[in-house]
PDB file of C-alpha atoms in Angstrom:
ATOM      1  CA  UNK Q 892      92.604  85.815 126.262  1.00 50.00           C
ATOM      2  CA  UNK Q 893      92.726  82.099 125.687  1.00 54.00           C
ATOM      3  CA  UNK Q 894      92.159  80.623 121.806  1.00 60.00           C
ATOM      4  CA  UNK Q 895      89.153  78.146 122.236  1.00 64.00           C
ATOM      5  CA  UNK Q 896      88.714  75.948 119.519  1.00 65.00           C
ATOM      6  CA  UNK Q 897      85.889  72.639 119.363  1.00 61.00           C
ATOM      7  CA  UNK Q 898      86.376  70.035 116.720  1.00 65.00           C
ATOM      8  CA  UNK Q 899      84.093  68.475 114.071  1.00 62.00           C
ATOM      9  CA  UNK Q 900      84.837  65.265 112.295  1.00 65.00           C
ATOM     10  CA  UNK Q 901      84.696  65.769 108.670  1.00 64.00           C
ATOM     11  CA  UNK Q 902      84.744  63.012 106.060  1.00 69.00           C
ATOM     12  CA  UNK Q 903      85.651  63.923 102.146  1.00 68.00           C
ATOM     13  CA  UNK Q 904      88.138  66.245 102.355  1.00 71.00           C
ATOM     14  CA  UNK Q 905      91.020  64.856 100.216  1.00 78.00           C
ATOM     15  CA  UNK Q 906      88.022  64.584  97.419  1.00 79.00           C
ATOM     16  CA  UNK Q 907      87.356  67.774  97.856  1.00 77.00           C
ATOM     17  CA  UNK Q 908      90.873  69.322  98.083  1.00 77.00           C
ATOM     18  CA  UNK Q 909      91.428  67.293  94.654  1.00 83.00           C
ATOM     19  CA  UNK Q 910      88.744  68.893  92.955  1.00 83.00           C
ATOM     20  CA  UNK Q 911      89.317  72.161  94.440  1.00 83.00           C
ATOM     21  CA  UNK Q 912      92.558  72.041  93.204  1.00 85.00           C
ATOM     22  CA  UNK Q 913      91.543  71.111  89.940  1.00 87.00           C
ATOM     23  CA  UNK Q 914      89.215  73.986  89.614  1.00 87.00           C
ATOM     24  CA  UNK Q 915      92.402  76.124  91.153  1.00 86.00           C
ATOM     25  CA  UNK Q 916      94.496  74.454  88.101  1.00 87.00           C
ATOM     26  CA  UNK Q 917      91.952  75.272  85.362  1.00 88.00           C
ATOM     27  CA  UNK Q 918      90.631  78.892  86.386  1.00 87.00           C
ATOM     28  CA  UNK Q 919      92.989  79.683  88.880  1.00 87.00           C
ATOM     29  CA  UNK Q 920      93.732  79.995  92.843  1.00 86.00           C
ATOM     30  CA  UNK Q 921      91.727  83.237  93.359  1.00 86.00           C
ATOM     31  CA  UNK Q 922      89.191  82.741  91.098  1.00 88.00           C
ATOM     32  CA  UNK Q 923      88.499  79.218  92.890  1.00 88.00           C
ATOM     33  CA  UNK Q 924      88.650  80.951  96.401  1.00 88.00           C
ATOM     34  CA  UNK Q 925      86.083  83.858  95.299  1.00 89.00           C
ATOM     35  CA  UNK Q 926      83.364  81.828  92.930  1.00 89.00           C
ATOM     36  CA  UNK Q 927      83.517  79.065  95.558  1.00 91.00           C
ATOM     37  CA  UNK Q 928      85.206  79.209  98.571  1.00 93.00           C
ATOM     38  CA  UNK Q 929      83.603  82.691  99.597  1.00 95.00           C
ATOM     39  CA  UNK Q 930      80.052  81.889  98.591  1.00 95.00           C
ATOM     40  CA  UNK Q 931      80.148  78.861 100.579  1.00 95.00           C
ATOM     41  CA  UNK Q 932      81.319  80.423 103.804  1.00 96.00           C
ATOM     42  CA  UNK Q 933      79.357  83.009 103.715  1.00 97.00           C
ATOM     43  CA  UNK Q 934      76.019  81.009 103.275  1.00 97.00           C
ATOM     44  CA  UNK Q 935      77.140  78.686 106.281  1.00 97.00           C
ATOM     45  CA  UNK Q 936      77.708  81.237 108.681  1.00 98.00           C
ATOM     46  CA  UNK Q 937      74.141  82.737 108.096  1.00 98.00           C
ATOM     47  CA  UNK Q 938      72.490  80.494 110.735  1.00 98.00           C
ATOM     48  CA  UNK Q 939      75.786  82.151 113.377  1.00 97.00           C
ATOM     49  CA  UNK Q 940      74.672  85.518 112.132  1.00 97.00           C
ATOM     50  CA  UNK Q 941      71.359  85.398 112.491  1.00 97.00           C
ATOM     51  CA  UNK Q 942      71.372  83.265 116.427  1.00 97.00           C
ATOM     52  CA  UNK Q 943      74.299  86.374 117.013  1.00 95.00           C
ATOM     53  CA  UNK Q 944      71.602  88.920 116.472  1.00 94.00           C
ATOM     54  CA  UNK Q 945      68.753  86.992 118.108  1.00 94.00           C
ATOM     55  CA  UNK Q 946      70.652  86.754 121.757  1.00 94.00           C
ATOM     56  CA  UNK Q 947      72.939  90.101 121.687  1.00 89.00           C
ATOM     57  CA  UNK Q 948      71.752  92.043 124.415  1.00 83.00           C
ATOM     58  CA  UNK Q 949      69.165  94.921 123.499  1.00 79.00           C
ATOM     59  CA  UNK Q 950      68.820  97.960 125.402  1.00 76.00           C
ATOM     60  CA  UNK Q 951      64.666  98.936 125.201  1.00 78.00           C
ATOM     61  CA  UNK Q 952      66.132 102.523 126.751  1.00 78.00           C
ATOM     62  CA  UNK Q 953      68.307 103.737 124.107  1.00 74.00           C
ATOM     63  CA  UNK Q 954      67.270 105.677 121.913  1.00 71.00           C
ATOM     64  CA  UNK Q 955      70.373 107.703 120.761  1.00 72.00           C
ATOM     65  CA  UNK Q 956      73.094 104.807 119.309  1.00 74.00           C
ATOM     66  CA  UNK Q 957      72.089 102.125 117.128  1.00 75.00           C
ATOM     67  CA  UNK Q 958      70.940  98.782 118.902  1.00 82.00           C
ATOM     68  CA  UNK Q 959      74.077  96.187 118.970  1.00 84.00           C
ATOM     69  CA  UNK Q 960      72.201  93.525 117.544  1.00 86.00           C
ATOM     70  CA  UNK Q 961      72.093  95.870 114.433  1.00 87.00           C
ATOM     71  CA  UNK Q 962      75.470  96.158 114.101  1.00 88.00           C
ATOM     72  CA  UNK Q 963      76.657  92.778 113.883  1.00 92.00           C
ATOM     73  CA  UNK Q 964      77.718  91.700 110.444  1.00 94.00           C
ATOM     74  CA  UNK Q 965      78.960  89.233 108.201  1.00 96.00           C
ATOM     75  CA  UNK Q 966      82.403  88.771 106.132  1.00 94.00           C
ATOM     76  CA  UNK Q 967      83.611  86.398 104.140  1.00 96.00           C
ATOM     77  CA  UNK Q 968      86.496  86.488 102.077  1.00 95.00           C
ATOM     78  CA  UNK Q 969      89.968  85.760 101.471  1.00 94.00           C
ATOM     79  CA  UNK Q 970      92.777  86.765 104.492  1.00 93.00           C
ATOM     80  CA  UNK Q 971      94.132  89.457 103.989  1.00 93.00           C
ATOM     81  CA  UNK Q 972      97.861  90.577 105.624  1.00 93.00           C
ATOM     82  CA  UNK Q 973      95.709  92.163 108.799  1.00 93.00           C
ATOM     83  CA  UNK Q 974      93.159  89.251 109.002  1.00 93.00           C
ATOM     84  CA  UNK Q 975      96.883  87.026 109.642  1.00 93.00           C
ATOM     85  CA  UNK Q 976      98.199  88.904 112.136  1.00 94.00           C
ATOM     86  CA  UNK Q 977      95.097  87.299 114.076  1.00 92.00           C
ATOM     87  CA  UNK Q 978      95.661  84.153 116.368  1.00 92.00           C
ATOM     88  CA  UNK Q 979      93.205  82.714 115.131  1.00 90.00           C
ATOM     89  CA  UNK Q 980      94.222  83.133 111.042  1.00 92.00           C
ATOM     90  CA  UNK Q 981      96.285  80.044 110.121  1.00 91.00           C
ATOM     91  CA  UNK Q 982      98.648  80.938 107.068  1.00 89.00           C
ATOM     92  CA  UNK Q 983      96.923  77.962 105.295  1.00 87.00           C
ATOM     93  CA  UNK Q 984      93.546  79.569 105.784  1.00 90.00           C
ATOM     94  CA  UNK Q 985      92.403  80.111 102.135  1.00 90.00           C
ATOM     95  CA  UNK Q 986      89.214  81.655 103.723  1.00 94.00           C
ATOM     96  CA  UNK Q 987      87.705  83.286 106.286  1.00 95.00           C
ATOM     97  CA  UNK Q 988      84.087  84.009 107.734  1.00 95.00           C
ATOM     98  CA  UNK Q 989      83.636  86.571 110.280  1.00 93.00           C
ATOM     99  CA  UNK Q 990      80.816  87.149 112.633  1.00 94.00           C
ATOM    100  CA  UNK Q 991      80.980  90.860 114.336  1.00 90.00           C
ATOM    101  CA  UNK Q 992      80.222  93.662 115.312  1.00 86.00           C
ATOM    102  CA  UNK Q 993      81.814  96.847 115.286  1.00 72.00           C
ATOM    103  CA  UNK Q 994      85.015  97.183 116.989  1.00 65.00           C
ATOM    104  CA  UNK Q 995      83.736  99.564 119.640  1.00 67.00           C
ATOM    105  CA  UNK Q 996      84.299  99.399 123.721  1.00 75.00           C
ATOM    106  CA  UNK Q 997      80.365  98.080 123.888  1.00 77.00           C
ATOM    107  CA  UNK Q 998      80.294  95.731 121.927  1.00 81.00           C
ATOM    108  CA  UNK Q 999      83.591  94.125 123.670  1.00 82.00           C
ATOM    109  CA  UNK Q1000      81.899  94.996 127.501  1.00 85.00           C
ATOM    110  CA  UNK Q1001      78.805  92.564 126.150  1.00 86.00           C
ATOM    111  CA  UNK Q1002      80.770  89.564 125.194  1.00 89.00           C
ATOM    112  CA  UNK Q1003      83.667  89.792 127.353  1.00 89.00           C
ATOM    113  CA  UNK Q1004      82.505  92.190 130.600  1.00 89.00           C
ATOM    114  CA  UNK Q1005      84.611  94.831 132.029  1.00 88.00           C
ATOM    115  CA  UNK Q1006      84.923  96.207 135.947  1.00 90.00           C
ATOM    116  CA  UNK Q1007      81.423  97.068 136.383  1.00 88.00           C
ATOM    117  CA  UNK Q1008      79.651  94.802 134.004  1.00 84.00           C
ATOM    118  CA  UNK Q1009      79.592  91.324 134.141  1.00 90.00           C
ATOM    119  CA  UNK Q1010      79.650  89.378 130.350  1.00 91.00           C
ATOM    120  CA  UNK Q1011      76.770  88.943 128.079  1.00 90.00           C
ATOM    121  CA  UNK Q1012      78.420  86.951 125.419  1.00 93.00           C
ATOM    122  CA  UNK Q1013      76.218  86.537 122.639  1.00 93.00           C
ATOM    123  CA  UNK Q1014      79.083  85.527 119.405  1.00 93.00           C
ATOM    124  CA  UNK Q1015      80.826  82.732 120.978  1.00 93.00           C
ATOM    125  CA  UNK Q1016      77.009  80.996 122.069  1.00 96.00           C
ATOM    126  CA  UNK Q1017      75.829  82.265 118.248  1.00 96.00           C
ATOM    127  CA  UNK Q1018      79.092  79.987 116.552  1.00 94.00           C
ATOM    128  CA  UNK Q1019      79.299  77.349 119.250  1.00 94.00           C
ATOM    129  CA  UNK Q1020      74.931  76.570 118.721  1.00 96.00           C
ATOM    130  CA  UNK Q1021      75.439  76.791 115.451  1.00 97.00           C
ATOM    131  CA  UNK Q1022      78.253  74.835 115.029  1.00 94.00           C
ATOM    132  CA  UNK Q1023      76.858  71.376 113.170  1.00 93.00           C
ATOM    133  CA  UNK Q1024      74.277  73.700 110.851  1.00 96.00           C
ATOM    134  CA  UNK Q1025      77.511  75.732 109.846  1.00 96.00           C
ATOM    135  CA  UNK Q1026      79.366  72.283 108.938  1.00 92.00           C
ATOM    136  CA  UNK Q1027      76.101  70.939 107.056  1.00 93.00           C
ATOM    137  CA  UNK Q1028      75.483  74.280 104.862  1.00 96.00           C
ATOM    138  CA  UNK Q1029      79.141  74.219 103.787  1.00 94.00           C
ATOM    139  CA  UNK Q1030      79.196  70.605 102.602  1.00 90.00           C
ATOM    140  CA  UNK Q1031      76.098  70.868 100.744  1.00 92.00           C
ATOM    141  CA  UNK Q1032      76.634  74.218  98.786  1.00 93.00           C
ATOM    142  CA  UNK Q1033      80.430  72.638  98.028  1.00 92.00           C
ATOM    143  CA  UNK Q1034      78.979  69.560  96.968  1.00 89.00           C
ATOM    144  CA  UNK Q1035      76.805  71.224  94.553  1.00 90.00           C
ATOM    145  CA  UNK Q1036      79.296  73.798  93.660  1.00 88.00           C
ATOM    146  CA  UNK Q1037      81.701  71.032  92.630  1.00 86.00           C
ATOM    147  CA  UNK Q1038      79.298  68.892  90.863  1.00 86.00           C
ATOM    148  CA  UNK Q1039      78.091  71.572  89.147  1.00 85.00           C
ATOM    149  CA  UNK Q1040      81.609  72.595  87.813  1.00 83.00           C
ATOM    150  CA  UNK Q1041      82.708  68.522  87.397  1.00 79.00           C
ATOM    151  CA  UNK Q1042      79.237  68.243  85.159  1.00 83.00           C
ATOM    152  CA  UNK Q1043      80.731  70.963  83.303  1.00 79.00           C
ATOM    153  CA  UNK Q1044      84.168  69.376  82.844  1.00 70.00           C
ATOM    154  CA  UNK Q1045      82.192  65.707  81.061  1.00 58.00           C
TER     155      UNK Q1045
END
């Protein structure tokens, strides 16, 4: 399996990694990562979340196993060991959001196909659409995250 990756030009970020780093300085690394960092990725990876569940394939005929479209979920939160054994985790990574679904063969055979099914992907579409509204929610909530705590600091 290949690592795809897309990139996004972003504007503001030594700004931001001063004040973060402020905050980090005055309340602490964690602390910082949790009140801010967390809340913020999880809010901009609600639009991924929700396109995930609108285009995962849905089976009308079963009627024994929940639908896969209700089993894809959200995380957000800082890596843990496990999370950086993942190609994709960068040690610098202070955190992550996850779009899934359970780590079961189906949901695997949808996005990825196997010998007698051909792929349905229905994450990678759900991030890659959603890219530019996931970008946009995070700079807004951490722009008023960081005003809000700067206000504080006058």
């Amino acid at each position: 399996m290949s690592k795809e990756t897309f990139t996004i030009k972003t504007e503001g970020f030594k700004e931001l990694h001063d004040v973060l780093l402020e905050m980090a300085n005055d309340i602490g690394y964690k602390k910082t990562a949790r009140r801010v960092l967390v809340p913020a990725v999880k809010a901009s990876m609600q639009p991924v979340l929700e396109m995930a569940k609108t285009i995962a394939p849905y089976d009308e005929k079963n009627t024994t196993t929940p639908h896969l479209r209700d089993t894809i979920k959200l995380y957000a939160r800082v890596p843990t060991d496990r999370d950086m054994r993942s190609m994709y985790i960068d040690k610098n990574d202070a955190v992550i959001g996850i779009v899934s679904t359970r780590t079961d063969k189906r949901g695997i055979s949808q996005e990825f196909g196997n010998e007698s099914t051909s792929p349905q992907p229905y994450l990678r579409p759900a991030i890659e659409s959603q890219a530019q509204k996931v970008v946009q929610i995070l700079g807004t909530f951490l722009t008023y995250k960081l005003q809000h705590y700067k206000s504080k600091k006058v």
